[in-house]
Short mmCIF file of C-alpha atoms in Angstrom, two decimals:
data_model
loop_
_atom_site.label_atom_id
_atom_site.label_comp_id
_atom_site.label_asym_id
_atom_site.label_seq_id
_atom_site.Cartn_x
_atom_site.Cartn_y
_atom_site.Cartn_z
CA MET A 947 -73.22 -137.63 144.12
CA TYR A 948 -72.64 -136.47 140.54
CA LYS A 949 -75.04 -136.44 137.89
CA THR A 950 -75.52 -138.76 135.06
CA SER A 951 -74.55 -136.74 132.58
CA PHE A 952 -71.28 -135.96 134.82
CA PHE A 953 -70.75 -139.91 135.02
CA LYS A 954 -71.11 -139.91 131.33
CA LYS A 955 -67.91 -137.68 131.11
CA SER A 956 -65.57 -139.66 133.55
CA LEU A 957 -66.18 -137.04 135.89
CA LEU A 958 -64.81 -134.39 133.71
CA ALA A 959 -65.22 -130.91 134.29
CA VAL A 960 -64.28 -127.36 132.42
CA MET A 961 -63.96 -124.09 133.79
CA ALA A 962 -65.49 -121.21 131.33
CA VAL A 963 -62.70 -118.80 130.14
CA PHE A 964 -64.68 -115.86 128.77
CA LEU A 965 -66.91 -113.24 130.45
CA TYR A 966 -70.93 -113.73 129.27
CA SER A 967 -72.62 -110.61 127.51
CA CYS A 968 -76.29 -110.80 128.00
CA ASP A 969 -76.50 -110.44 131.56
CA LYS A 970 -80.09 -109.71 131.15
CA ASP A 971 -80.41 -113.65 130.16
CA PHE A 972 -79.60 -114.23 134.00
CA ASN A 973 -81.50 -111.02 135.73
CA ALA A 974 -85.07 -111.16 133.93
CA ILE A 975 -85.56 -115.15 133.37
CA GLY A 976 -87.64 -116.21 136.51
CA ASP A 977 -86.95 -113.30 138.86
CA GLY A 978 -90.47 -113.44 139.77
CA LEU A 979 -90.31 -116.96 140.71
CA VAL A 980 -90.22 -116.65 144.60
CA GLY A 981 -92.97 -119.91 144.89
CA ASP A 982 -92.17 -123.94 144.65
CA ASP A 983 -94.44 -124.23 141.58
CA HIS A 984 -91.63 -124.88 138.98
CA PHE A 985 -93.81 -126.24 136.13
CA GLY A 986 -91.92 -126.20 132.65
CA LEU A 987 -88.39 -125.92 134.33
CA GLU A 988 -85.86 -129.11 134.71
CA SER A 989 -84.02 -129.03 137.74
CA GLU A 990 -80.57 -130.40 138.80
CA LYS A 991 -79.02 -130.89 142.04
CA TYR A 992 -75.12 -130.08 142.89
CA ASP A 993 -73.13 -131.79 146.06
CA VAL A 994 -72.60 -129.61 149.43
CA LEU A 995 -69.88 -129.76 151.93
CA ALA A 996 -70.84 -128.51 155.41
CA PHE A 997 -69.36 -129.42 158.81
CA ASN A 998 -69.51 -127.92 162.19
CA GLN A 999 -67.53 -124.87 163.37
CA GLU A 1000 -67.29 -123.69 167.07
CA VAL A 1001 -67.78 -120.27 168.39
CA THR A 1002 -65.25 -119.20 170.63
CA PRO A 1003 -65.67 -116.42 172.40
CA ILE A 1004 -67.10 -113.01 170.94
CA GLN A 1005 -67.42 -109.31 171.10
CA SER A 1006 -70.74 -108.84 172.77
CA SER A 1007 -70.38 -104.92 173.32
CA THR A 1008 -72.01 -102.20 171.13
CA MET A 1009 -75.51 -104.47 170.87
CA THR A 1010 -79.05 -104.95 171.95
CA PRO A 1011 -80.76 -106.42 173.02
CA ASN A 1012 -78.99 -108.24 175.45
CA ALA A 1013 -79.70 -111.84 177.59
CA LEU A 1014 -80.27 -112.41 181.06
CA GLY A 1015 -80.90 -115.21 183.10
CA ILE A 1016 -80.10 -119.61 182.62
CA PHE A 1017 -81.31 -121.10 179.86
CA ASP A 1018 -81.25 -124.95 180.27
CA ASN A 1019 -81.51 -126.78 176.79
CA PRO A 1020 -81.48 -130.61 176.83
CA LEU A 1021 -79.73 -131.13 173.51
CA PHE A 1022 -76.64 -128.29 173.81
CA GLY A 1023 -76.51 -128.10 177.40
CA THR A 1024 -76.53 -124.60 179.92
CA THR A 1025 -76.34 -121.04 179.00
CA THR A 1026 -75.68 -118.53 181.94
CA ALA A 1027 -76.05 -114.87 180.79
CA ASN A 1028 -74.69 -111.78 183.14
CA PHE A 1029 -74.65 -108.12 182.15
CA VAL A 1030 -72.56 -105.07 182.77
CA THR A 1031 -73.84 -101.69 181.43
CA GLN A 1032 -72.65 -97.73 182.44
CA VAL A 1033 -75.03 -95.35 183.67
CA GLY A 1034 -75.74 -91.85 182.78
CA LEU A 1035 -77.40 -88.85 184.54
CA ALA A 1036 -80.26 -87.49 182.15
CA SER A 1037 -78.09 -84.20 182.22
CA TYR A 1038 -75.37 -82.21 182.99
CA PRO A 1039 -74.30 -80.42 185.28
CA LEU A 1040 -76.64 -82.15 188.22
CA LYS A 1041 -77.39 -79.40 190.89
CA VAL A 1042 -78.70 -81.98 193.82
CA GLY A 1043 -80.20 -78.65 196.20
CA ASP A 1044 -79.64 -78.20 199.85
CA SER A 1045 -79.84 -80.97 202.61
CA PRO A 1046 -81.34 -83.56 200.14
CA VAL A 1047 -82.69 -86.84 201.89
CA ILE A 1048 -83.46 -89.60 199.61
CA GLU A 1049 -87.09 -91.49 199.38
CA SER A 1050 -86.81 -93.85 197.09
CA VAL A 1051 -85.02 -95.45 193.98
CA VAL A 1052 -86.61 -97.70 191.55
CA LEU A 1053 -84.80 -99.09 188.32
CA GLU A 1054 -87.30 -100.04 185.47
CA ILE A 1055 -86.58 -101.85 182.77
CA PRO A 1056 -89.26 -102.78 180.15
CA TYR A 1057 -89.55 -106.26 178.87
CA PHE A 1058 -90.81 -107.14 175.45
CA SER A 1059 -94.43 -108.05 175.19
CA HIS A 1060 -97.73 -108.00 172.97
CA ALA A 1061 -100.96 -107.30 174.83
CA THR A 1062 -103.27 -110.33 174.74
CA ALA A 1063 -106.59 -109.03 176.58
CA THR A 1064 -107.94 -105.82 178.00
CA ASP A 1065 -111.09 -105.45 180.54
CA SER A 1066 -114.15 -103.64 180.71
CA GLU A 1067 -111.93 -101.81 183.41
CA GLY A 1068 -108.97 -101.12 181.18
CA ASN A 1069 -106.96 -103.84 182.69
CA THR A 1070 -104.59 -105.13 180.06
CA THR A 1071 -102.94 -108.80 179.76
CA TYR A 1072 -99.93 -109.54 178.56
CA GLU A 1073 -97.49 -112.43 177.63
CA LEU A 1074 -93.71 -111.70 177.53
CA ASP A 1075 -91.77 -112.16 174.45
CA SER A 1076 -88.27 -113.41 174.00
CA ILE A 1077 -88.40 -115.76 177.16
CA TYR A 1078 -87.05 -118.97 177.02
CA GLY A 1079 -87.13 -121.68 179.13
CA ASP A 1080 -89.74 -122.39 181.74
CA LYS A 1081 -91.84 -119.81 181.26
CA ASN A 1082 -92.49 -119.59 185.62
CA GLY A 1083 -88.49 -120.05 185.76
CA LYS A 1084 -87.32 -118.11 188.68
CA ILE A 1085 -83.56 -116.92 189.08
CA LYS A 1086 -81.14 -115.13 192.10
CA LEU A 1087 -80.50 -112.12 190.68
CA SER A 1088 -77.83 -109.52 192.46
CA VAL A 1089 -77.28 -106.15 191.13
CA TYR A 1090 -73.66 -104.63 191.95
CA GLU A 1091 -72.05 -101.47 191.29
CA SER A 1092 -69.39 -102.25 188.47
CA GLY A 1093 -65.82 -101.70 189.57
CA ILE A 1094 -64.36 -101.51 186.03
CA GLN A 1095 -64.80 -98.50 183.95
CA MET A 1096 -65.44 -99.26 180.19
CA ARG A 1097 -64.07 -97.50 177.41
CA ASN A 1098 -64.33 -96.77 173.73
CA SER A 1099 -60.98 -97.29 173.05
CA TYR A 1100 -57.38 -97.87 173.92
CA LEU A 1101 -53.52 -96.59 173.29
CA SER A 1102 -51.87 -99.45 171.35
CA ASN A 1103 -48.54 -98.88 169.93
CA GLY A 1104 -48.90 -94.92 169.82
CA SER A 1105 -52.59 -95.64 168.37
CA GLN A 1106 -55.78 -95.51 169.48
CA VAL A 1107 -57.83 -98.19 168.74
CA PRO A 1108 -61.38 -99.67 169.55
CA GLN A 1109 -62.23 -101.02 172.98
CA PHE A 1110 -63.90 -104.63 172.71
CA TYR A 1111 -65.75 -106.54 175.52
CA TYR A 1112 -66.36 -110.50 175.02
CA THR A 1113 -68.62 -113.01 176.21
CA ASP A 1114 -65.75 -114.55 178.23
CA GLN A 1115 -65.23 -111.93 180.67
CA ASN A 1116 -67.36 -112.32 183.47
CA THR A 1117 -64.99 -113.22 185.68
CA ASP A 1118 -63.34 -110.13 185.35
CA PHE A 1119 -66.26 -107.95 186.35
CA PHE A 1120 -67.58 -110.39 188.93
CA ASN A 1121 -64.04 -110.31 190.93
CA GLU A 1122 -64.34 -106.33 190.74
CA LYS A 1123 -67.66 -105.78 191.53
CA LYS A 1124 -68.49 -103.71 194.39
CA GLY A 1125 -70.07 -103.48 197.97
CA VAL A 1126 -72.74 -105.42 198.43
CA ARG A 1127 -75.86 -106.03 195.92
CA LEU A 1128 -78.42 -103.33 195.46
CA ASN A 1129 -81.35 -104.88 195.14
CA ASP A 1130 -81.69 -105.71 198.49
CA GLY A 1131 -85.11 -105.60 199.29
CA ASP A 1132 -88.15 -107.57 198.28
CA VAL A 1133 -87.25 -111.73 197.89
CA LEU A 1134 -88.76 -111.65 194.43
CA GLN A 1135 -86.79 -108.95 193.42
CA ASN A 1136 -83.82 -110.93 193.82
CA ASP A 1137 -83.13 -114.20 195.32
CA GLU A 1138 -86.53 -115.54 193.53
CA PHE A 1139 -87.05 -112.88 190.70
CA PHE A 1140 -88.83 -113.86 188.09
CA PHE A 1141 -89.96 -112.20 184.87
CA ASP A 1142 -93.56 -111.08 185.90
CA ALA A 1143 -95.66 -110.48 183.01
CA LYS A 1144 -98.15 -108.33 184.92
CA GLU A 1145 -98.98 -104.79 183.85
CA ILE A 1146 -97.94 -101.87 186.21
CA VAL A 1147 -100.46 -100.16 187.44
CA ASN A 1148 -99.57 -97.10 189.87
CA LYS A 1149 -102.53 -95.08 191.57
CA THR A 1150 -102.35 -91.77 193.54
CA ILE A 1151 -104.50 -89.43 194.52
CA ASP A 1152 -104.46 -85.75 194.59
CA PRO A 1153 -103.98 -84.66 198.21
CA ASP A 1154 -106.44 -81.37 197.37
CA THR A 1155 -109.43 -82.54 194.99
CA LYS A 1156 -109.29 -86.35 196.09
CA LYS A 1157 -109.04 -87.76 192.54
CA GLU A 1158 -107.55 -90.67 191.73
CA THR A 1159 -105.03 -91.21 188.53
CA VAL A 1160 -104.47 -93.98 187.19
CA GLU A 1161 -100.58 -95.16 185.09
CA ARG A 1162 -100.48 -97.98 183.75
CA LYS A 1163 -97.23 -99.71 182.16
CA LYS A 1164 -96.53 -102.89 179.97
CA PRO A 1165 -94.66 -105.36 181.96
CA GLU A 1166 -90.86 -104.15 183.42
CA MET A 1167 -88.13 -105.42 185.83
CA ARG A 1168 -88.85 -103.25 188.54
CA LEU A 1169 -86.51 -103.08 191.49
CA TYR A 1170 -86.34 -100.92 194.22
CA LEU A 1171 -82.30 -100.17 194.88
CA ASN A 1172 -80.69 -99.64 198.20
CA ASN A 1173 -81.37 -96.06 199.27
CA GLN A 1174 -78.54 -95.30 201.39
CA PHE A 1175 -75.88 -96.18 198.65
CA PHE A 1176 -77.68 -93.81 196.38
CA GLN A 1177 -77.94 -90.98 199.13
CA ASP A 1178 -73.73 -90.99 199.61
CA LYS A 1179 -72.97 -92.08 195.76
CA ILE A 1180 -75.48 -89.15 193.97
CA LEU A 1181 -77.20 -87.07 196.49
CA ASN A 1182 -74.40 -86.19 198.79
CA ALA A 1183 -71.52 -86.67 195.99
CA ASP A 1184 -68.81 -83.53 195.31
CA ALA A 1185 -70.32 -81.49 192.66
CA SER A 1186 -67.66 -82.22 190.45
CA LYS A 1187 -68.42 -85.36 189.92
CA LEU A 1188 -71.56 -84.83 188.44
CA ALA A 1189 -70.84 -82.14 185.83
CA ALA A 1190 -69.43 -84.05 183.09
CA GLU A 1191 -70.51 -87.31 181.70
CA ASP A 1192 -66.80 -88.95 181.44
CA VAL A 1193 -66.27 -87.44 184.89
CA PHE A 1194 -69.27 -89.28 186.16
CA GLN A 1195 -68.43 -92.00 184.26
CA GLU A 1196 -65.31 -92.57 186.25
CA TYR A 1197 -66.85 -92.00 189.21
CA PHE A 1198 -69.99 -94.56 189.20
CA ARG A 1199 -68.77 -97.22 186.55
CA GLY A 1200 -72.03 -98.65 186.26
CA LEU A 1201 -74.31 -101.74 187.34
CA TYR A 1202 -73.53 -105.35 186.61
CA PHE A 1203 -76.10 -108.18 187.10
CA ASN A 1204 -75.29 -111.40 188.06
CA VAL A 1205 -77.61 -114.51 188.15
CA GLU A 1206 -77.35 -117.82 189.61
CA ARG A 1207 -79.66 -120.60 190.18
CA SER A 1208 -83.01 -119.96 192.87
CA GLY A 1209 -82.74 -123.23 194.59
CA SER A 1210 -84.36 -126.34 192.98
CA SER A 1211 -86.53 -123.77 190.93
CA PRO A 1212 -86.24 -124.35 187.10
CA SER A 1213 -84.66 -121.49 185.63
CA ASN A 1214 -85.06 -118.95 182.01
CA MET A 1215 -83.45 -116.47 180.74
CA ALA A 1216 -85.11 -113.28 178.62
CA LEU A 1217 -83.58 -111.02 175.64
CA MET A 1218 -83.83 -107.04 177.29
CA ASP A 1219 -83.20 -104.01 175.66
CA PHE A 1220 -81.24 -102.51 178.76
CA ALA A 1221 -80.88 -99.34 176.91
CA GLN A 1222 -84.43 -98.05 177.81
CA GLY A 1223 -83.80 -98.49 181.18
CA VAL A 1224 -84.25 -95.78 183.75
CA ILE A 1225 -83.28 -95.10 187.41
CA THR A 1226 -85.62 -92.75 189.13
CA ILE A 1227 -84.46 -91.32 192.62
CA LYS A 1228 -86.79 -89.11 194.49
CA TYR A 1229 -86.30 -87.15 197.74
CA LYS A 1230 -86.71 -83.77 199.34
CA ALA A 1231 -84.48 -80.84 199.30
CA LYS A 1232 -84.69 -77.47 201.06
CA THR A 1233 -86.94 -75.06 199.09
CA SER A 1234 -85.27 -72.97 196.58
CA SER A 1235 -88.16 -70.05 196.77
CA THR A 1236 -86.53 -67.43 199.29
CA THR A 1237 -90.43 -66.91 200.46
CA ASP A 1238 -90.77 -70.36 201.77
CA ASP A 1239 -89.70 -71.30 205.85
CA GLU A 1240 -85.87 -71.85 205.76
CA ASN A 1241 -86.69 -75.68 206.94
CA ALA A 1242 -89.30 -76.25 204.20
CA THR A 1243 -88.63 -78.90 201.77
CA GLU A 1244 -89.96 -79.92 198.30
CA ASP A 1245 -90.19 -83.19 196.14
CA LYS A 1246 -87.34 -83.59 193.62
CA GLN A 1247 -85.92 -86.82 191.58
CA ILE A 1248 -83.20 -87.52 189.38
CA LEU A 1249 -83.02 -89.64 186.44
CA LEU A 1250 -80.29 -92.25 185.82
CA ASN A 1251 -80.20 -93.93 182.28
CA LEU A 1252 -78.67 -97.24 181.25
CA LYS A 1253 -77.55 -96.14 177.62
CA GLY A 1254 -74.20 -94.80 178.51
CA THR A 1255 -71.68 -94.41 175.19
CA ALA A 1256 -71.15 -96.91 172.11
CA THR A 1257 -68.96 -99.74 174.07
CA SER A 1258 -71.03 -98.86 177.42
CA THR A 1259 -72.43 -102.46 177.54
CA ALA A 1260 -71.55 -106.14 177.47
CA ASN A 1261 -73.02 -109.55 177.71
CA PHE A 1262 -71.10 -112.56 179.44
CA LEU A 1263 -71.98 -115.95 178.21
CA GLN A 1264 -71.11 -119.27 180.26
CA ASP A 1265 -71.67 -122.53 178.70
CA SER A 1266 -72.09 -125.78 180.32
CA ARG A 1267 -71.86 -128.12 176.99
CA ASN A 1268 -73.88 -131.49 177.08
CA PRO A 1269 -70.96 -133.92 176.15
CA ASP A 1270 -72.50 -135.14 172.48
CA TYR A 1271 -72.59 -131.54 171.56
CA GLN A 1272 -68.63 -130.27 172.71
CA ASN A 1273 -67.65 -133.46 170.63
CA ALA A 1274 -69.77 -132.78 167.56
CA ILE A 1275 -68.09 -129.54 167.19
CA THR A 1276 -64.61 -130.13 168.27
CA THR A 1277 -63.11 -133.55 167.90
CA ASN A 1278 -65.62 -135.04 165.81
CA VAL A 1279 -65.58 -132.30 162.99
CA ASN A 1280 -65.04 -133.50 159.31
CA LYS A 1281 -64.14 -130.75 157.11
CA THR A 1282 -62.54 -133.12 154.12
CA GLU A 1283 -66.26 -135.22 153.83
CA GLY A 1284 -68.13 -133.43 155.99
CA ASP A 1285 -70.55 -133.69 159.11
CA GLU A 1286 -73.40 -135.57 158.87
CA LYS A 1287 -75.08 -133.65 161.59
CA LEU A 1288 -74.56 -129.61 161.64
CA TYR A 1289 -75.46 -128.01 164.94
CA LEU A 1290 -76.51 -124.65 165.16
CA LYS A 1291 -76.77 -122.73 168.26
CA GLY A 1292 -76.78 -119.26 168.82
CA GLY A 1293 -74.68 -116.55 171.69
CA GLN A 1294 -71.18 -118.58 171.92
CA GLY A 1295 -72.39 -121.19 170.33
CA SER A 1296 -71.48 -123.19 166.95
CA LEU A 1297 -72.75 -122.71 163.47
CA ALA A 1298 -72.11 -124.81 160.03
CA VAL A 1299 -69.47 -124.24 157.22
CA VAL A 1300 -71.07 -124.31 153.93
CA ARG A 1301 -69.37 -125.41 150.46
CA LEU A 1302 -71.42 -125.51 147.47
CA PHE A 1303 -70.60 -128.24 144.76
CA ASN A 1304 -68.42 -131.41 145.39
CA PRO A 1305 -64.62 -130.27 145.84
CA THR A 1306 -63.53 -132.51 143.16
CA ASP A 1307 -61.35 -131.04 140.86
CA VAL A 1308 -59.50 -132.68 137.93
CA LEU A 1309 -60.97 -131.23 134.69
CA SER A 1310 -61.76 -128.02 133.11
CA TYR A 1311 -64.38 -127.11 129.69
CA ASN A 1312 -62.91 -125.33 126.84
CA SER A 1313 -65.32 -122.83 124.86
CA LYS A 1314 -67.07 -125.60 122.81
CA GLY A 1315 -68.12 -127.63 125.58
CA GLU A 1316 -65.12 -130.04 125.28
CA PRO A 1317 -63.61 -131.54 128.93
CA VAL A 1318 -60.11 -130.58 128.85
CA SER A 1319 -57.84 -132.61 131.71
CA GLY A 1320 -56.19 -130.98 134.28
CA ALA A 1321 -57.12 -129.24 137.80
CA ASN A 1322 -57.98 -125.87 137.26
CA GLY A 1323 -58.67 -124.74 141.17
CA VAL A 1324 -62.36 -124.96 140.35
CA PRO A 1325 -64.90 -127.48 141.69
CA ASP A 1326 -65.71 -129.94 138.46
CA GLN A 1327 -69.25 -129.47 138.94
CA LEU A 1328 -69.26 -125.38 138.86
CA ASP A 1329 -67.45 -126.06 135.72
CA GLU A 1330 -70.14 -128.26 134.38
CA LEU A 1331 -72.72 -125.66 135.50
CA ARG A 1332 -70.80 -122.68 134.03
CA SER A 1333 -69.93 -124.72 130.57
CA ASN A 1334 -74.02 -126.11 130.45
CA SER A 1335 -75.04 -122.00 130.64
CA ALA A 1336 -72.35 -120.87 128.35
CA VAL A 1337 -72.77 -123.46 125.92
CA LYS A 1338 -75.83 -125.10 126.15
CA TYR A 1339 -77.57 -121.81 127.11
CA TRP A 1340 -79.25 -123.13 130.41
CA LYS A 1341 -80.67 -120.16 132.31
CA VAL A 1342 -81.16 -120.19 135.91
CA ASN A 1343 -84.79 -119.72 137.38
CA GLU A 1344 -84.09 -120.52 141.01
CA ALA A 1345 -81.63 -121.99 143.04
CA ASN A 1346 -82.12 -123.30 146.49
CA LEU A 1347 -80.45 -124.76 149.62
CA VAL A 1348 -83.09 -126.85 151.78
CA PHE A 1349 -81.63 -127.93 155.22
CA TYR A 1350 -83.32 -130.76 156.56
CA ILE A 1351 -83.99 -131.05 160.54
CA ASP A 1352 -83.31 -133.97 162.51
CA ALA A 1353 -86.77 -134.01 164.39
CA ASP A 1354 -86.02 -136.88 166.62
CA LYS A 1355 -83.46 -135.36 168.26
CA MET A 1356 -85.15 -132.15 168.59
CA ALA A 1357 -88.76 -133.40 169.46
CA GLY A 1358 -89.70 -131.41 172.50
CA THR A 1359 -87.43 -128.51 172.10
CA GLU A 1360 -87.51 -124.86 171.32
CA GLU A 1361 -86.64 -124.70 167.44
CA PRO A 1362 -85.48 -121.43 166.43
CA ASN A 1363 -87.41 -119.60 163.73
CA ARG A 1364 -85.15 -118.36 161.43
CA VAL A 1365 -81.61 -119.27 160.08
CA TYR A 1366 -79.33 -117.21 158.48
CA LEU A 1367 -76.80 -117.85 155.40
CA TYR A 1368 -73.81 -115.62 154.32
CA ASP A 1369 -70.95 -114.90 152.93
CA LEU A 1370 -68.60 -116.52 155.43
CA THR A 1371 -65.29 -115.61 153.85
CA ASN A 1372 -65.93 -111.82 153.46
CA ASN A 1373 -68.11 -111.24 156.40
CA ALA A 1374 -71.08 -110.15 153.98
CA ILE A 1375 -74.78 -110.81 152.88
CA LEU A 1376 -75.46 -112.36 150.31
CA ALA A 1377 -76.85 -111.30 146.62
CA ASP A 1378 -79.80 -112.35 147.75
CA TYR A 1379 -80.48 -111.06 150.88
CA SER A 1380 -79.94 -107.57 149.68
CA THR A 1381 -82.54 -107.89 147.19
CA ASP A 1382 -85.29 -109.19 149.66
CA ALA A 1383 -84.00 -110.35 153.30
CA VAL A 1384 -87.49 -111.01 154.73
CA SER A 1385 -89.57 -113.02 152.13
CA ALA A 1386 -87.47 -114.03 148.86
CA TYR A 1387 -84.11 -115.05 150.67
CA GLY A 1388 -86.15 -117.48 153.01
CA GLY A 1389 -84.69 -119.01 156.04
CA LEU A 1390 -88.14 -119.60 157.81
CA ILE A 1391 -89.34 -122.78 159.70
CA SER A 1392 -91.09 -124.98 157.48
CA LEU A 1393 -93.45 -127.07 160.20
CA GLY A 1394 -94.67 -130.47 159.47
CA SER A 1395 -98.10 -131.89 159.42
CA ASP A 1396 -97.18 -132.45 163.26
CA LYS A 1397 -96.62 -128.84 163.73
CA ARG A 1398 -92.88 -130.12 164.16
CA GLY A 1399 -90.35 -128.42 162.47
CA LYS A 1400 -89.13 -130.16 159.25
CA SER A 1401 -86.84 -127.76 157.24
CA TYR A 1402 -85.39 -124.44 156.25
CA LYS A 1403 -85.33 -123.35 152.67
CA ILE A 1404 -83.19 -120.39 151.57
CA ARG A 1405 -83.06 -119.13 147.93
CA ILE A 1406 -79.74 -118.59 146.69
CA THR A 1407 -80.29 -117.73 143.09
CA SER A 1408 -78.83 -114.02 142.32
CA HIS A 1409 -75.47 -116.00 143.84
CA ILE A 1410 -75.36 -118.87 141.83
CA ARG A 1411 -76.35 -116.83 138.82
CA ASN A 1412 -73.51 -114.27 139.90
CA LEU A 1413 -71.01 -117.63 140.15
CA ILE A 1414 -72.28 -118.46 136.31
CA LYS A 1415 -71.95 -115.26 134.79
CA ASP A 1416 -68.02 -114.32 136.28
CA ALA A 1417 -66.01 -117.45 135.73
CA THR A 1418 -62.99 -115.19 137.95
CA ALA A 1419 -65.91 -115.37 140.95
CA LYS A 1420 -64.52 -117.18 144.27
CA ASN A 1421 -66.86 -119.81 145.17
CA VAL A 1422 -66.72 -118.43 148.91
CA ASP A 1423 -67.48 -120.41 151.95
CA LEU A 1424 -70.90 -119.64 153.35
CA GLY A 1425 -71.81 -119.78 156.80
CA LEU A 1426 -75.52 -120.71 158.46
CA VAL A 1427 -76.33 -119.53 161.67
CA VAL A 1428 -79.83 -119.00 164.03
CA SER A 1429 -81.05 -115.95 163.70
CA GLN A 1430 -83.08 -113.38 166.05
CA SER A 1431 -83.74 -111.08 163.14
CA PRO A 1432 -83.91 -110.65 159.41
CA THR A 1433 -82.61 -107.30 159.68
CA THR A 1434 -79.86 -107.41 162.07
CA ILE A 1435 -76.81 -108.03 159.74
CA ALA A 1436 -73.82 -106.26 161.64
CA PHE A 1437 -70.96 -108.85 162.70
CA ASN A 1438 -69.23 -108.96 165.93
CA ALA A 1439 -65.61 -109.98 166.03
CA LEU A 1440 -64.01 -113.35 167.68
CA LYS A 1441 -61.92 -112.71 170.51
CA ASN A 1442 -59.13 -114.67 168.64
CA LYS A 1443 -59.79 -115.12 164.91
CA ASN A 1444 -58.90 -118.98 163.56
CA ASP A 1445 -58.32 -120.60 159.93
CA ILE A 1446 -62.31 -120.46 159.01
CA MET A 1447 -63.68 -117.41 160.70
CA ALA A 1448 -62.66 -113.86 162.11
CA ALA A 1449 -66.22 -112.91 162.98
CA VAL A 1450 -69.91 -113.97 163.60
CA PRO A 1451 -73.35 -112.34 162.78
CA ARG A 1452 -74.93 -110.51 165.55
CA THR A 1453 -78.12 -111.76 164.99
CA SER A 1454 -76.56 -115.50 165.89
CA LEU A 1455 -75.35 -113.99 169.08
CA LEU A 1456 -78.60 -112.18 169.97
CA ASN A 1457 -80.40 -115.71 169.61
CA PRO A 1458 -79.95 -118.33 172.51
CA LEU A 1459 -81.70 -121.34 170.89
CA GLY A 1460 -80.48 -123.74 168.67
CA THR A 1461 -81.22 -127.29 165.74
CA ILE A 1462 -79.64 -129.82 164.49
CA LEU A 1463 -79.92 -130.43 160.84
CA TYR A 1464 -78.74 -133.21 158.51
CA GLY A 1465 -75.78 -132.36 156.67
CA GLY A 1466 -74.38 -133.09 152.73
CA LYS A 1467 -72.08 -136.44 153.51
CA ALA A 1468 -73.42 -139.25 151.48
CA SER A 1469 -73.94 -141.45 154.14
CA ILE A 1470 -77.14 -139.33 154.55
CA PRO A 1471 -80.21 -140.44 153.31
CA GLU A 1472 -81.35 -139.08 150.13
CA ASP A 1473 -84.60 -137.38 151.30
CA LYS A 1474 -82.89 -135.92 154.10
CA ARG A 1475 -79.41 -134.82 152.30
CA LEU A 1476 -78.06 -131.12 151.85
CA LYS A 1477 -77.75 -130.61 148.18
CA LEU A 1478 -78.14 -127.30 145.97
CA GLU A 1479 -80.89 -127.86 143.77
CA VAL A 1480 -81.34 -124.91 140.64
CA TYR A 1481 -84.00 -125.13 138.49
CA TYR A 1482 -83.27 -124.48 134.64
CA THR A 1483 -84.85 -122.97 131.43
CA LYS A 1484 -83.56 -125.58 129.00
CA PRO A 1485 -83.73 -125.11 125.20
CA ASN A 1486 -84.79 -127.64 122.99
#
């Protein structure tokens, strides 16, 4: 809806056709204004057109952390997250020794966690972070040898181009897995696996001194892997296969983590930093000492890590969407008038396309602030804003977008803590984000008195000032996504780009949660409708 002054001018507006010389007026006034106290300022509200956009298969290599598990969201549906990673030796070349005999193989990957208490004996209680779904959920976990060698690049038309792996490639890796699952021991490590928050305590006794040593570790995934596989694959391998990284990764192509439901148990999902994972192979081999008995052995170990090379991992996300959600982001999208509800979901989910100002373009302004009939390719509301700044000397102190949460829909559902607004047209951060990404820029959830999510507020003051100062600046499309981290600003490419976008912020891909927001459509009640609110200093 236009402001009263806009109606008085018969919905006419004008383009500002000159540059502004006094940059300091825009950059100095109100720079320190980051709160909600707008005493002495006057505000104007402008229309915002926003609609839903599906996120199709997306590049999931070259990122961390990664998701593993099954997350059931009552509003959006079910996401199943599988994972693949290369495996590398800690050093090359590897010399195993003579007559090696394996004793144990243990895979360890730390969880994100924080301590909640420590007792008098030093035992620490932990709580796991980044667990989604039922905290006591179980999954069927199977770890296999991967049959696909992951590469950094490939040859296309005579040129080397980067090799990407995408969220929809689970079937490719599942079909090429080799042998039987490697985590074939305790049922709690496979068929009824759960993300255990217990502290890892290892006690050892020195055979000579009888002194006990206690080693404590934070909670971690701890899997005993098949001894015979690693006896054959590593200890009995030809030395040439263990001589260099590229040869080794062709020989041992990595590990594929596959998840399924564990009977009728509720499931859950975790974000994990697989790059911190280590496989420890303990074995005995003939002693290298020439003075020992020829049959004497010594304890040895080999370390393998899950870091690999730049494109050595991929996350596969399989979604079974609820019909209402699927329709909202595909068949029922209204790009002309906007959507009443905006569905944001991380992973291979959805985002909102945000276009500032009413798209009506029938007029422009001359340098005297007088309306001139005729479209100029600029929304009339933006024309008026530029004219008011240039002719009436209105100074922008602050500009905000407030996205209101559909609290009724989201009741009882876990909500994302943060959303992120970016330049969708150019896949870039906004000027306000580069100034202060963590605090002033905003995006954190605001809670009501009932502790339920109320809104997300994002400050775009610098972005609006830049649109005013430069009459040639394009009013770009903005993208709104759920965010895992305010400091993650990289973008991941879509497998097939569309007319709206070619990439998605990685911070959204990392977060499996979703939220439902009110859009800017005229049918939305005024107190929930998405608007651009600009606070001005207006000369007398």
